[in-house]
Coordinates of C-alpha atoms and ligand atoms in Angstrom, one line a residue:
M1 CA -36.9 -6.4 -5.7
Q2 CA -34.1 -8.6 -6.6
T3 CA -31.0 -9.5 -4.5
K4 CA -29.3 -7.8 -7.3
Q5 CA -31.0 -4.6 -6.9
A6 CA -30.0 -4.1 -2.9
I7 CA -26.6 -5.4 -3.3
V8 CA -26.0 -2.0 -5.3
E9 CA -28.3 -0.5 -2.8
T10 CA -26.0 -1.6 0.6
L11 CA -23.1 -1.3 -1.9
I12 CA -24.0 2.6 -1.3
E13 CA -25.1 3.1 1.7
C14 CA -22.2 1.8 3.8
G15 CA -21.1 3.8 1.4
A16 CA -18.8 2.6 -1.7
Q17 CA -18.4 5.7 -4.0
T18 CA -16.5 3.8 -6.7
A19 CA -15.9 0.0 -8.1
F20 CA -13.3 -1.3 -9.6
T21 CA -14.2 -4.7 -11.8
L22 CA -13.1 -6.9 -14.7
P23 CA -16.9 -7.8 -15.0
G24 CA -17.9 -11.8 -15.2
L25 CA -21.1 -14.2 -14.5
G26 CA -22.3 -13.5 -11.0
I27 CA -20.9 -9.2 -10.9
T28 CA -23.0 -9.3 -15.2
W29 CA -26.0 -10.1 -13.7
T30 CA -25.6 -7.4 -11.4
L31 CA -24.1 -4.9 -13.8
D32 CA -27.7 -3.2 -15.1
E33 CA -28.8 -2.4 -11.3
F34 CA -25.3 -0.4 -11.2
H35 CA -26.6 1.1 -14.3
K36 CA -29.3 2.3 -12.8
R37 CA -27.4 3.5 -10.1
R38 CA -24.1 5.2 -11.8
K39 CA -24.5 8.1 -10.3
D40 CA -24.4 7.1 -7.1
I41 CA -21.3 4.6 -7.6
R42 CA -18.1 4.6 -10.2
V43 CA -17.7 1.2 -12.3
V44 CA -14.1 1.3 -13.2
L45 CA -13.5 -0.9 -15.8
T46 CA -9.6 -2.4 -16.1
R47 CA -7.9 -4.9 -17.4
S48 CA -7.0 -7.3 -15.2
E49 CA -8.6 -8.5 -11.6
Q50 CA -4.8 -8.3 -10.7
I51 CA -5.4 -4.1 -11.8
A52 CA -8.3 -4.4 -10.7
S53 CA -8.0 -5.3 -6.8
I54 CA -4.7 -3.0 -6.5
M55 CA -7.1 -0.3 -8.2
A56 CA -8.9 -0.8 -4.6
Q57 CA -6.4 -2.0 -2.3
V58 CA -4.8 1.4 -3.1
T59 CA -8.0 3.3 -3.0
G60 CA -8.7 2.4 0.3
R61 CA -5.5 3.1 1.9
L62 CA -5.5 7.0 0.8
T63 CA -9.4 7.6 1.8
G64 CA -9.4 5.4 4.6
R65 CA -12.5 3.7 4.0
P66 CA -12.8 0.7 2.4
G67 CA -12.3 0.0 -1.5
L68 CA -14.5 -2.3 -3.6
F69 CA -13.4 -4.9 -5.7
M70 CA -15.3 -7.0 -7.7
G71 CA -14.6 -10.5 -10.0
Q72 CA -16.2 -12.9 -10.9
G73 CA -14.6 -16.7 -8.4
P74 CA -12.5 -18.5 -10.3
F75 CA -10.5 -15.0 -11.5
A76 CA -11.4 -12.8 -8.4
S77 CA -10.0 -15.2 -6.3
T78 CA -6.4 -15.7 -8.2
T79 CA -5.5 -13.0 -10.6
G80 CA -7.1 -10.9 -8.1
A81 CA -5.5 -12.5 -5.7
V82 CA -2.8 -9.6 -5.9
G83 CA -4.6 -7.2 -4.3
I84 CA -6.2 -8.8 -2.0
L85 CA -3.4 -10.6 -0.4
E86 CA -1.5 -7.1 -0.5
A87 CA -4.0 -5.2 1.9
H88 CA -4.0 -8.8 3.8
F89 CA -0.5 -8.0 4.9
A90 CA -0.9 -3.5 4.7
G91 CA -3.8 -3.2 7.1
S92 CA -6.1 -1.2 4.3
P93 CA -9.4 -1.5 3.9
M94 CA -11.0 -3.6 1.4
V95 CA -13.5 -5.4 0.4
V96 CA -13.5 -7.7 -2.4
L97 CA -17.1 -9.0 -3.6
T98 CA -17.5 -12.4 -5.8
E99 CA -19.6 -15.4 -5.9
T100 CA -19.3 -19.0 -6.8
S101 CA -19.4 -18.7 -10.9
D102 CA -22.1 -22.3 -10.2
Y103 CA -24.2 -20.4 -13.1
D104 CA -28.6 -21.9 -12.1
G105 CA -26.7 -24.0 -8.5
F106 CA -25.6 -26.5 -11.2
G107 CA -21.9 -27.1 -8.5
Q108 CA -22.2 -30.8 -8.1
Y109 CA -23.0 -31.3 -11.7
G110 CA -19.7 -30.7 -13.1
V111 CA -16.2 -28.8 -13.3
Y112 CA -16.2 -25.7 -15.1
Q113 CA -15.3 -22.3 -13.5
T114 CA -17.0 -23.5 -10.0
M115 CA -15.6 -22.3 -6.9
T116 CA -18.3 -23.7 -4.6
G117 CA -16.1 -26.1 -2.9
D118 CA -17.8 -29.0 -4.1
Y119 CA -16.1 -32.6 -5.9
G120 CA -14.1 -31.4 -9.1
G121 CA -14.3 -27.7 -8.3
A122 CA -12.1 -24.9 -6.1
D123 CA -13.2 -23.8 -2.6
I124 CA -13.1 -20.1 -3.3
R125 CA -14.1 -19.5 1.0
Q126 CA -10.6 -21.4 1.6
M127 CA -8.4 -19.5 -1.0
L128 CA -10.1 -15.6 0.5
G129 CA -10.1 -17.2 4.0
S130 CA -6.9 -17.7 3.9
I131 CA -5.9 -13.8 2.6
T132 CA -8.9 -11.9 4.2
K133 CA -9.8 -10.5 7.7
Y134 CA -13.7 -11.3 6.9
C135 CA -15.1 -13.7 4.5
T136 CA -18.7 -15.0 4.6
Y137 CA -20.4 -16.7 2.0
A138 CA -24.0 -16.0 1.4
T139 CA -26.4 -18.4 0.7
E140 CA -29.8 -17.1 0.7
P141 CA -30.5 -12.9 -0.6
Q142 CA -30.7 -11.8 2.6
D143 CA -27.4 -13.1 3.7
A144 CA -25.8 -11.0 0.6
V145 CA -27.1 -8.0 2.4
Y146 CA -25.8 -8.3 6.0
G147 CA -22.8 -9.6 4.6
I148 CA -22.0 -6.4 2.6
Q149 CA -22.9 -5.4 6.2
M150 CA -20.6 -6.5 7.5
A151 CA -17.5 -6.6 5.2
F152 CA -17.6 -2.7 5.2
K153 CA -17.9 -3.3 8.9
H154 CA -14.8 -6.0 9.1
A155 CA -12.5 -4.1 6.8
S156 CA -13.0 -0.5 8.8
L157 CA -12.1 -1.7 12.4
P158 CA -8.1 -1.8 13.2
R159 CA -6.8 -3.0 12.4
Q160 CA -8.2 -2.6 9.1
G161 CA -7.6 -5.5 6.0
P162 CA -9.6 -6.7 3.2
A163 CA -12.9 -8.2 3.9
A164 CA -14.8 -10.1 1.2
V165 CA -18.4 -11.4 0.7
I166 CA -18.6 -14.2 -1.5
L167 CA -22.3 -14.3 -3.6
K168 CA -23.6 -18.0 -4.2
T169 CA -23.8 -17.2 -7.5
P170 CA -28.4 -19.0 -8.2
I171 CA -29.4 -15.7 -5.3
I172 CA -28.1 -12.4 -7.1
R173 CA -31.8 -13.1 -9.6
R174 CA -33.6 -14.3 -6.7
E175 CA -37.0 -11.8 -5.5
M176 CA -35.1 -11.3 -1.8
P177 CA -38.2 -12.6 0.9
A178 CA -40.3 -9.0 1.8
S179 CA -40.2 -10.4 5.8
P180 CA -37.3 -12.4 6.1
R181 CA -37.1 -14.5 10.1
A182 CA -33.3 -13.5 9.9
R183 CA -34.3 -9.4 9.5
L184 CA -32.4 -7.0 7.4
F185 CA -31.4 -3.0 9.4
P186 CA -30.4 0.1 7.4
S187 CA -26.7 -0.3 7.5
S188 CA -25.2 3.1 10.0
G189 CA -25.6 1.3 12.3
Y190 CA -23.4 -1.0 12.5
F191 CA -20.8 0.4 11.5
A192 CA -21.2 2.3 16.0
H193 CA -17.9 2.6 17.0
T194 CA -16.0 4.7 18.9
R195 CA -12.5 4.2 19.6
A196 CA -11.2 2.4 22.7
R197 CA -8.2 5.0 24.3
P198 CA -5.4 4.3 25.7
D199 CA -4.7 3.6 29.4
A200 CA -3.6 7.4 30.9
A201 CA -1.0 5.6 33.3
A202 CA 0.4 3.6 30.9
V203 CA 0.9 6.8 28.3
A204 CA 2.3 9.1 31.7
Q205 CA 4.3 6.0 31.7
L206 CA 5.8 6.2 28.6
G207 CA 6.4 10.0 28.3
D208 CA 8.7 9.1 31.6
M209 CA 10.4 6.5 29.0
L210 CA 10.6 9.5 26.8
A211 CA 11.7 12.2 28.7
N212 CA 14.4 10.8 30.9
A213 CA 15.9 8.8 28.0
R214 CA 19.7 9.7 26.5
F215 CA 18.8 10.0 23.4
P216 CA 14.9 7.9 21.8
V217 CA 14.5 6.1 19.0
I218 CA 10.9 6.9 18.0
V219 CA 10.4 3.9 15.1
A220 CA 6.7 5.1 13.2
G221 CA 4.8 2.7 10.9
N222 CA 2.0 2.5 9.3
G223 CA -0.1 2.9 12.7
V224 CA 0.8 6.3 12.5
V225 CA -0.1 6.6 8.6
A226 CA -3.2 4.7 9.3
A227 CA -4.8 7.1 12.3
Q228 CA -2.9 10.4 10.1
A229 CA -1.0 11.2 12.6
G230 CA 2.2 12.1 10.8
G231 CA 1.4 15.4 12.0
K232 CA 1.6 14.6 15.2
L233 CA 4.7 13.3 15.2
A234 CA 6.5 15.4 13.9
R235 CA 5.3 17.8 16.7
L236 CA 6.3 15.6 19.1
A237 CA 9.9 14.8 17.2
D238 CA 11.1 18.2 17.3
L239 CA 10.0 19.1 20.7
S240 CA 11.1 15.9 22.0
G241 CA 14.6 15.6 20.2
A242 CA 14.0 12.2 19.3
A243 CA 15.1 10.7 16.3
V244 CA 12.2 9.1 13.4
A245 CA 12.9 7.0 12.1
T246 CA 10.3 4.6 9.8
S247 CA 9.5 1.3 8.5
Y248 CA 9.1 1.0 4.9
N249 CA 5.0 1.4 4.9
A250 CA 5.4 4.6 6.4
K251 CA 8.4 5.6 5.2
G252 CA 7.4 9.6 4.4
V253 CA 4.7 9.8 8.1
V254 CA 7.5 12.3 8.7
A255 CA 9.0 14.2 6.7
E256 CA 12.9 13.2 5.8
D257 CA 14.2 16.3 6.0
M258 CA 13.5 17.6 8.8
A259 CA 16.0 17.9 11.7
Y260 CA 14.3 14.7 13.4
S261 CA 14.5 12.8 10.6
V262 CA 16.9 9.7 10.4
G263 CA 14.6 8.2 7.5
M264 CA 13.3 4.3 7.0
L265 CA 15.1 1.3 8.4
G266 CA 16.7 -1.5 7.1
T267 CA 18.5 -3.2 4.7
W268 CA 16.9 -1.3 2.1
G269 CA 16.7 1.6 3.6
M270 CA 18.5 4.4 5.0
A271 CA 22.1 3.6 6.9
A272 CA 20.8 7.1 9.2
A273 CA 17.9 4.9 10.6
N274 CA 19.9 2.1 11.2
R275 CA 22.3 3.7 13.2
A276 CA 20.5 6.2 15.4
L277 CA 18.9 2.2 16.9
E278 CA 22.3 1.1 17.0
Q279 CA 23.4 4.2 19.6
A280 CA 19.5 4.1 20.6
D281 CA 19.1 3.7 24.8
C282 CA 14.9 3.6 24.1
V283 CA 13.4 3.1 21.8
I284 CA 9.6 3.7 21.5
V285 CA 7.4 2.0 18.4
L286 CA 4.0 4.0 17.2
G287 CA 2.2 1.4 15.5
A288 CA 5.1 -0.8 13.4
S289 CA 5.0 -4.4 13.5
L290 CA 9.3 -4.6 13.7
G291 CA 8.8 -6.5 10.6
P292 CA 11.9 -8.6 9.5
D293 CA 11.7 -6.4 6.3
Y294 CA 13.3 -3.3 8.5
T295 CA 14.7 -5.1 11.2
R296 CA 16.9 -6.8 9.0
F297 CA 15.8 -9.1 10.4
R298 CA 16.5 -9.3 14.4
D299 CA 19.5 -8.2 14.0
A300 CA 20.7 -8.4 17.2
K301 CA 22.6 -4.6 16.7
L302 CA 19.6 -3.3 16.4
I303 CA 16.2 -3.6 18.8
R304 CA 18.5 -4.9 22.0
P305 CA 15.7 -6.1 24.8
G306 CA 17.8 -5.8 27.6
E307 CA 19.2 -3.8 26.5
Q308 CA 17.5 -1.1 25.5
T309 CA 14.2 0.1 26.7
L310 CA 11.7 -0.9 24.8
A311 CA 8.1 -0.1 24.4
Q312 CA 5.9 -0.5 21.9
V313 CA 1.8 1.1 21.0
D314 CA -0.6 -0.5 18.6
V315 CA -3.9 -1.0 18.1
D316 CA -4.5 -3.9 18.3
P317 CA -2.8 -5.8 21.4
R318 CA -2.1 -8.5 20.1
N319 CA 1.4 -6.8 17.7
S320 CA 2.6 -5.0 20.8
A321 CA 5.0 -6.7 22.0
W322 CA 5.0 -9.8 18.8
V323 CA 8.6 -9.7 17.6
Y324 CA 10.3 -8.6 20.3
P325 CA 9.9 -8.7 24.1
M326 CA 9.3 -4.5 25.6
D327 CA 9.1 -3.0 28.6
L328 CA 5.9 -1.8 28.6
A329 CA 2.8 -2.5 25.3
V330 CA 0.6 -0.1 25.4
Q331 CA -2.9 -0.3 23.1
G332 CA -3.9 2.9 21.4
D333 CA -4.8 4.7 18.1
C334 CA -1.0 5.6 17.7
G335 CA -2.5 9.7 17.2
D336 CA -4.6 9.5 20.5
V337 CA -0.9 8.6 21.9
I338 CA 0.6 10.8 20.8
D339 CA -1.0 13.1 21.9
L340 CA -1.2 12.9 25.3
L341 CA 2.7 12.5 24.8
L342 CA 2.6 16.3 23.6
D343 CA 0.6 17.3 26.9
R344 CA 3.6 17.0 29.0
G345 CA 7.7 19.3 29.4
Y346 CA 10.8 18.0 28.0
D347 CA 14.1 19.0 28.7
E348 CA 15.4 21.5 26.4
A349 CA 18.7 21.2 27.5
S350 CA 18.5 16.9 26.3
T351 CA 15.6 17.9 23.4
R352 CA 19.3 20.4 22.6
A353 CA 21.8 17.6 22.5
R354 CA 18.7 15.2 21.1
R355 CA 19.5 16.5 18.5
A356 CA 23.0 16.2 18.2
A357 CA 23.9 13.3 18.3
V358 CA 20.8 13.0 15.3
A359 CA 22.9 15.6 13.4
A360 CA 26.1 13.2 13.7
I361 CA 24.3 10.6 12.9
Q362 CA 23.2 12.8 9.5
E363 CA 26.2 13.5 8.9
A364 CA 28.7 10.7 8.9
T365 CA 26.0 8.7 7.3
G366 CA 26.5 11.3 4.5
Y367 CA 22.7 11.5 4.9
W368 CA 22.3 14.6 2.3
T369 CA 23.5 13.2 -0.3
V370 CA 22.4 10.5 -2.7
A371 CA 25.4 7.7 -3.6
Q372 CA 26.5 8.4 -6.8
H373 CA 26.9 6.0 -10.1
T374 CA 28.3 6.6 -13.1
A375 CA 26.4 5.2 -16.5
A376 CA 28.2 3.7 -19.9
P377 CA 27.3 6.1 -22.0
G378 CA 23.4 6.3 -23.8
S379 CA 22.2 4.7 -20.5
V380 CA 21.4 6.5 -17.0
S381 CA 22.4 5.4 -13.5
L382 CA 19.1 4.3 -10.9
S383 CA 21.6 7.1 -9.2
D384 CA 20.7 10.2 -11.2
V385 CA 17.1 9.1 -11.5
I386 CA 16.2 8.7 -8.0
R387 CA 19.1 12.6 -8.0
T388 CA 15.8 14.1 -10.4
F389 CA 13.8 12.2 -8.8
E390 CA 15.2 15.1 -5.7
R391 CA 14.7 18.2 -8.5
F392 CA 11.6 16.5 -9.2
L393 CA 9.3 16.4 -6.6
Q394 CA 7.5 19.4 -5.0
P395 CA 4.2 19.2 -2.6
Q396 CA 1.5 18.5 -5.4
D397 CA 3.3 14.9 -5.9
L398 CA 2.8 11.4 -5.0
L399 CA 5.1 9.3 -6.4
T400 CA 3.9 5.4 -6.1
L401 CA 6.7 3.2 -5.7
D402 CA 7.0 -1.0 -7.9
A403 CA 9.2 -3.6 -6.8
G404 CA 13.6 -4.3 -7.6
S405 CA 16.6 -3.0 -8.0
N406 CA 14.8 0.6 -8.6
R407 CA 12.6 0.3 -5.4
I408 CA 15.6 -0.3 -3.4
W409 CA 17.2 3.1 -5.0
A410 CA 14.4 4.7 -4.2
T411 CA 13.8 4.1 -0.3
S412 CA 16.6 3.4 0.2
Q413 CA 18.3 7.7 -1.0
L414 CA 15.4 9.6 -1.8
K415 CA 14.2 11.3 1.0
I416 CA 10.4 12.2 1.1
R417 CA 9.8 15.6 1.5
T418 CA 6.3 16.1 1.2
P419 CA 5.1 14.5 4.2
G420 CA 2.5 11.5 3.2
Q421 CA 3.6 11.7 -0.6
L422 CA 4.5 7.8 -0.8
I423 CA 2.7 5.1 -2.0
V424 CA 4.1 1.8 -2.1
P425 CA 3.8 -1.7 -1.9
G426 CA 4.6 -2.3 1.9
G427 CA 2.4 -5.7 2.4
I428 CA 3.8 -8.4 -0.3
G429 CA 6.3 -5.6 -3.1
G430 CA 4.6 -7.8 -5.8
M431 CA 5.6 -6.9 -9.0
G432 CA 3.2 -4.7 -11.3
W433 CA 1.2 -2.6 -8.3
G434 CA 2.9 0.6 -9.2
P435 CA 1.3 1.6 -11.8
P436 CA -2.3 0.8 -10.9
A437 CA -1.5 2.7 -7.4
A438 CA -1.0 6.0 -10.0
A439 CA -4.0 5.4 -10.9
A440 CA -5.8 5.0 -8.3
A441 CA -3.9 7.5 -6.1
K442 CA -4.9 9.8 -9.2
L443 CA -8.4 8.8 -9.1
V444 CA -8.9 10.0 -4.9
H445 CA -7.0 13.1 -5.7
P446 CA -7.4 14.0 -9.4
D447 CA -6.0 17.9 -7.8
K448 CA -2.3 16.3 -7.4
R449 CA 0.3 14.6 -9.7
V450 CA 0.8 11.8 -9.7
T451 CA 3.8 10.1 -11.5
C452 CA 4.8 6.4 -10.6
L453 CA 8.3 4.8 -10.5
V454 CA 8.5 1.7 -12.4
G455 CA 11.1 -1.2 -13.3
D456 CA 10.0 -2.3 -17.2
G457 CA 9.8 -6.2 -15.3
G458 CA 6.9 -4.7 -13.0
F459 CA 5.1 -2.2 -16.0
M460 CA 4.7 -5.4 -18.0
M461 CA 2.9 -6.9 -16.2
T462 CA 0.6 -4.3 -15.5
M463 CA 1.0 -2.0 -18.5
P464 CA -2.8 -2.0 -19.5
V465 CA -4.2 -0.3 -16.7
L466 CA -3.2 2.5 -18.9
T467 CA -5.7 2.0 -21.5
T468 CA -8.2 2.6 -18.0
C469 CA -6.1 5.7 -17.4
V470 CA -7.4 6.7 -20.8
Q471 CA -10.7 5.6 -20.5
N472 CA -11.1 7.4 -18.0
D473 CA -9.1 10.9 -18.6
L474 CA -6.3 10.4 -15.8
P475 CA -3.1 11.5 -16.5
I476 CA -0.4 9.6 -14.8
V477 CA 3.3 9.3 -15.4
V478 CA 5.7 6.5 -15.9
V479 CA 8.5 6.6 -15.2
V480 CA 10.4 2.9 -16.8
A481 CA 14.0 2.5 -14.8
N482 CA 14.4 0.1 -17.7
N483 CA 17.8 -2.4 -17.8
S484 CA 16.2 -5.1 -19.6
G485 CA 15.8 -7.7 -16.8
L486 CA 14.4 -8.7 -13.6
G487 CA 17.6 -6.1 -12.3
M488 CA 17.2 -6.9 -8.8
V489 CA 17.6 -11.0 -9.3
R490 CA 20.1 -11.2 -12.2
D491 CA 22.8 -8.6 -9.3
N492 CA 21.5 -11.9 -6.7
L493 CA 22.6 -14.1 -8.9
K494 CA 26.1 -12.6 -10.3
A495 CA 27.7 -14.7 -11.9
S496 CA 25.6 -16.8 -13.7
P497 CA 22.6 -15.3 -14.9
I498 CA 19.6 -17.3 -16.3
A499 CA 15.6 -16.2 -16.5
V500 CA 16.9 -12.6 -15.4
D501 CA 17.4 -10.9 -18.9
Y502 CA 14.9 -9.9 -21.3
A503 CA 14.9 -8.5 -25.0
D504 CA 14.9 -4.9 -25.5
I505 CA 11.1 -2.6 -25.2
D506 CA 10.9 0.1 -26.6
F507 CA 7.6 1.3 -24.0
A508 CA 7.5 4.8 -25.0
R509 CA 6.2 2.6 -28.2
I510 CA 3.6 0.9 -26.8
A511 CA 2.7 4.0 -25.7
E512 CA 1.2 6.2 -28.4
G513 CA -0.1 2.5 -29.0
L514 CA -1.8 2.5 -26.3
G515 CA -3.0 6.1 -26.6
C516 CA -0.4 7.5 -23.7
K517 CA 2.1 9.7 -25.0
G518 CA 5.4 8.5 -24.7
L519 CA 8.9 9.9 -24.5
R520 CA 12.6 8.5 -24.8
V521 CA 15.5 9.1 -22.1
D522 CA 18.9 8.1 -22.2
A523 CA 21.2 10.3 -21.3
P524 CA 21.6 11.9 -17.1
G525 CA 19.8 15.0 -17.3
Q526 CA 16.9 14.3 -19.8
L527 CA 15.0 12.8 -17.4
D528 CA 13.7 16.5 -15.8
D529 CA 12.0 17.4 -19.1
A530 CA 10.8 14.3 -19.8
L531 CA 9.1 14.7 -16.2
A532 CA 7.5 18.3 -16.6
E533 CA 6.6 18.0 -20.6
A534 CA 5.5 14.3 -19.5
H535 CA 3.0 16.6 -16.7
R536 CA 2.5 19.4 -18.9
S537 CA 1.1 17.0 -21.6
G538 CA -2.4 16.7 -19.2
V539 CA -2.7 12.8 -20.5
P540 CA -1.2 9.3 -19.6
C541 CA 2.8 8.6 -21.0
V542 CA 5.0 6.3 -20.4
I543 CA 9.1 8.2 -19.9
D544 CA 11.1 5.3 -20.9
V545 CA 14.3 5.4 -19.6
T546 CA 17.5 3.5 -20.5
V547 CA 19.3 2.4 -17.4
D548 CA 22.5 0.5 -16.7
P549 CA 22.1 -2.8 -16.1
E550 CA 25.3 -2.2 -13.9
S551 CA 23.6 0.3 -11.6
S552 CA 22.6 -2.3 -8.9
H553 CA 20.7 -2.7 -5.2
V554 CA 24.2 -3.7 -4.3
Q555 CA 25.1 -1.0 -4.2
V556 CA 23.0 0.8 -2.2
S557 CA 22.0 -2.0 0.6
H558 CA 22.8 -1.5 4.0
Y559 CA 25.1 -3.8 5.4
Ligands
TPP601 C1 4.5 -9.7 -8.4 C2 5.8 -10.7 -8.7 N1 6.5 -11.7 -9.0 C3 8.5 -11.5 -8.3 C4 8.8 -10.8 -6.9 C5 10.3 -10.9 -7.5 N2 11.3 -9.7 -7.5 C6 11.3 -9.1 -6.8 S1 12.2 -7.5 -7.1 C7 12.1 -9.0 -9.2 C8 12.7 -8.5 -10.5 C9 12.3 -6.6 -11.1 O1 12.5 -6.2 -12.0 P1 12.1 -4.9 -12.2 O2 10.3 -4.0 -12.4 O3 12.5 -4.5 -13.9 O4 13.0 -3.4 -11.4 P2 14.4 -4.3 -11.6 O5 14.9 -4.6 -10.5 O6 14.7 -4.3 -13.1 O7 14.6 -2.2 -11.5 C10 11.3 -10.0 -8.8 C11 11.9 -10.7 -10.0 C12 8.4 -10.3 -7.0 N3 8.3 -8.3 -6.5 N4 6.7 -10.1 -7.3
MG602 MG1 14.4 -4.2 -14.8

């Protein structure tokens, strides 16, 4: 057996169902083996490594199992770094399979494509080593098999993230040794794992904190998403009356139209969430890192060590009491901790008082309304776009976001009524993430309607994903908030705009050329019909929405 066959067998054994790739050199050498096993593992051809890596990351995020990205060394580690880095920051399980591109061992002899780390070349191990949680370099055939097994193991264990296997290219076509001294074993035994249970006494103390506080606020993060514990959290909030605020990654982990919800924190979140933290005497952080993006760079008014009672739960003890000192830090899976918290009683009178406090905050901050902004004739405002989404989104929908002003209008104004419906680039927030994310979401959930909201800038980066959607029958709908430029940067530059304006582009016509349906919207109210028509069409569709450049994220940023 050649190594390439063992590689494909091992990937299948490790549970990989789909490989996203744009192949080259060593990866090309493996493809005939994928062809033989095409009933057991699907290979999705993308139009760039960037798109492949994002699709793999989102597959990991949505399934909880590593998404697989394969690409040739120089490109997987550069163009493809976008999705890997997002997985690294957002804790998405993902495996990267790549190679050194040194052909039949010419790493020392020249500089074309060489990624071995030899003189004149580049060191892919260093490049990927800094953006993955596990990175191995397989220089022998058996290392390739064991490396893949370990990559799936590391990517899957908390805190989940990307793991890379770099193959020294010549081994891919070499024979597997019949009985290597470093013996190989079947994959499944390497995934043996039982979760560490949280300490019952510590959770009892946490329960006392929650029960005895005047106004407790729970901050839910990615850990609640990863533990799929949104439903339990909703029950706990119902029972205890605690307000639930979320990080950016966890926006919508509980329905944002519930009485206990105050939405997402931060400058680009909801005023109600920030106000709730200001008023809290107790903050319980569940699986959230408390990163600067949603704590407003440790805003002194929000989380106040010494003044509020603070507790943090995380699967990784290094991530508790990281950004702020805590009164209590509990190691454990958020779902397990919430289970224990649900087991105790909460005083009904204080639950009622807390609910009234949340309602007062919602009322005072205009939680139930979308900010108004009227557009110039012939265009729509981002306020109009978000209002349409409030009407449009049903339980069968998934929505992916991208970057820019359009995203900030969504995170700060749109209430997600179906838990888990929103899929965001909460790691690095790269432009161009939303369209491949939507394509991957449709692959994972073919029964759902999938829509992406993206700016014209972001869409131009990954527009070719639509051709993969056509090829694989993935009828996603992309709503392009087209303000002819990098709106967010333009708004920040204010009076001295430079390097922010694009010429007008007709994305509906481009869509037709790519084999999709294209629609145009240039007046408020038209988007409702366009969304309905696009989703009825059953083919990938682009809705080019002329957005008033005056419609800015500054209008909805909180303090
Ligand atoms: C890949 C990448 N490059 C640069 C940035 C920095 N950035 C954030 S928003 C933005 C402008 C986005 O423009 P567009 O997608 O058209 O959205 P708009 O702000 O116009 O709604 C830029 C350049 C980024 N987030 N990602
Ligand atoms: Mg734009």
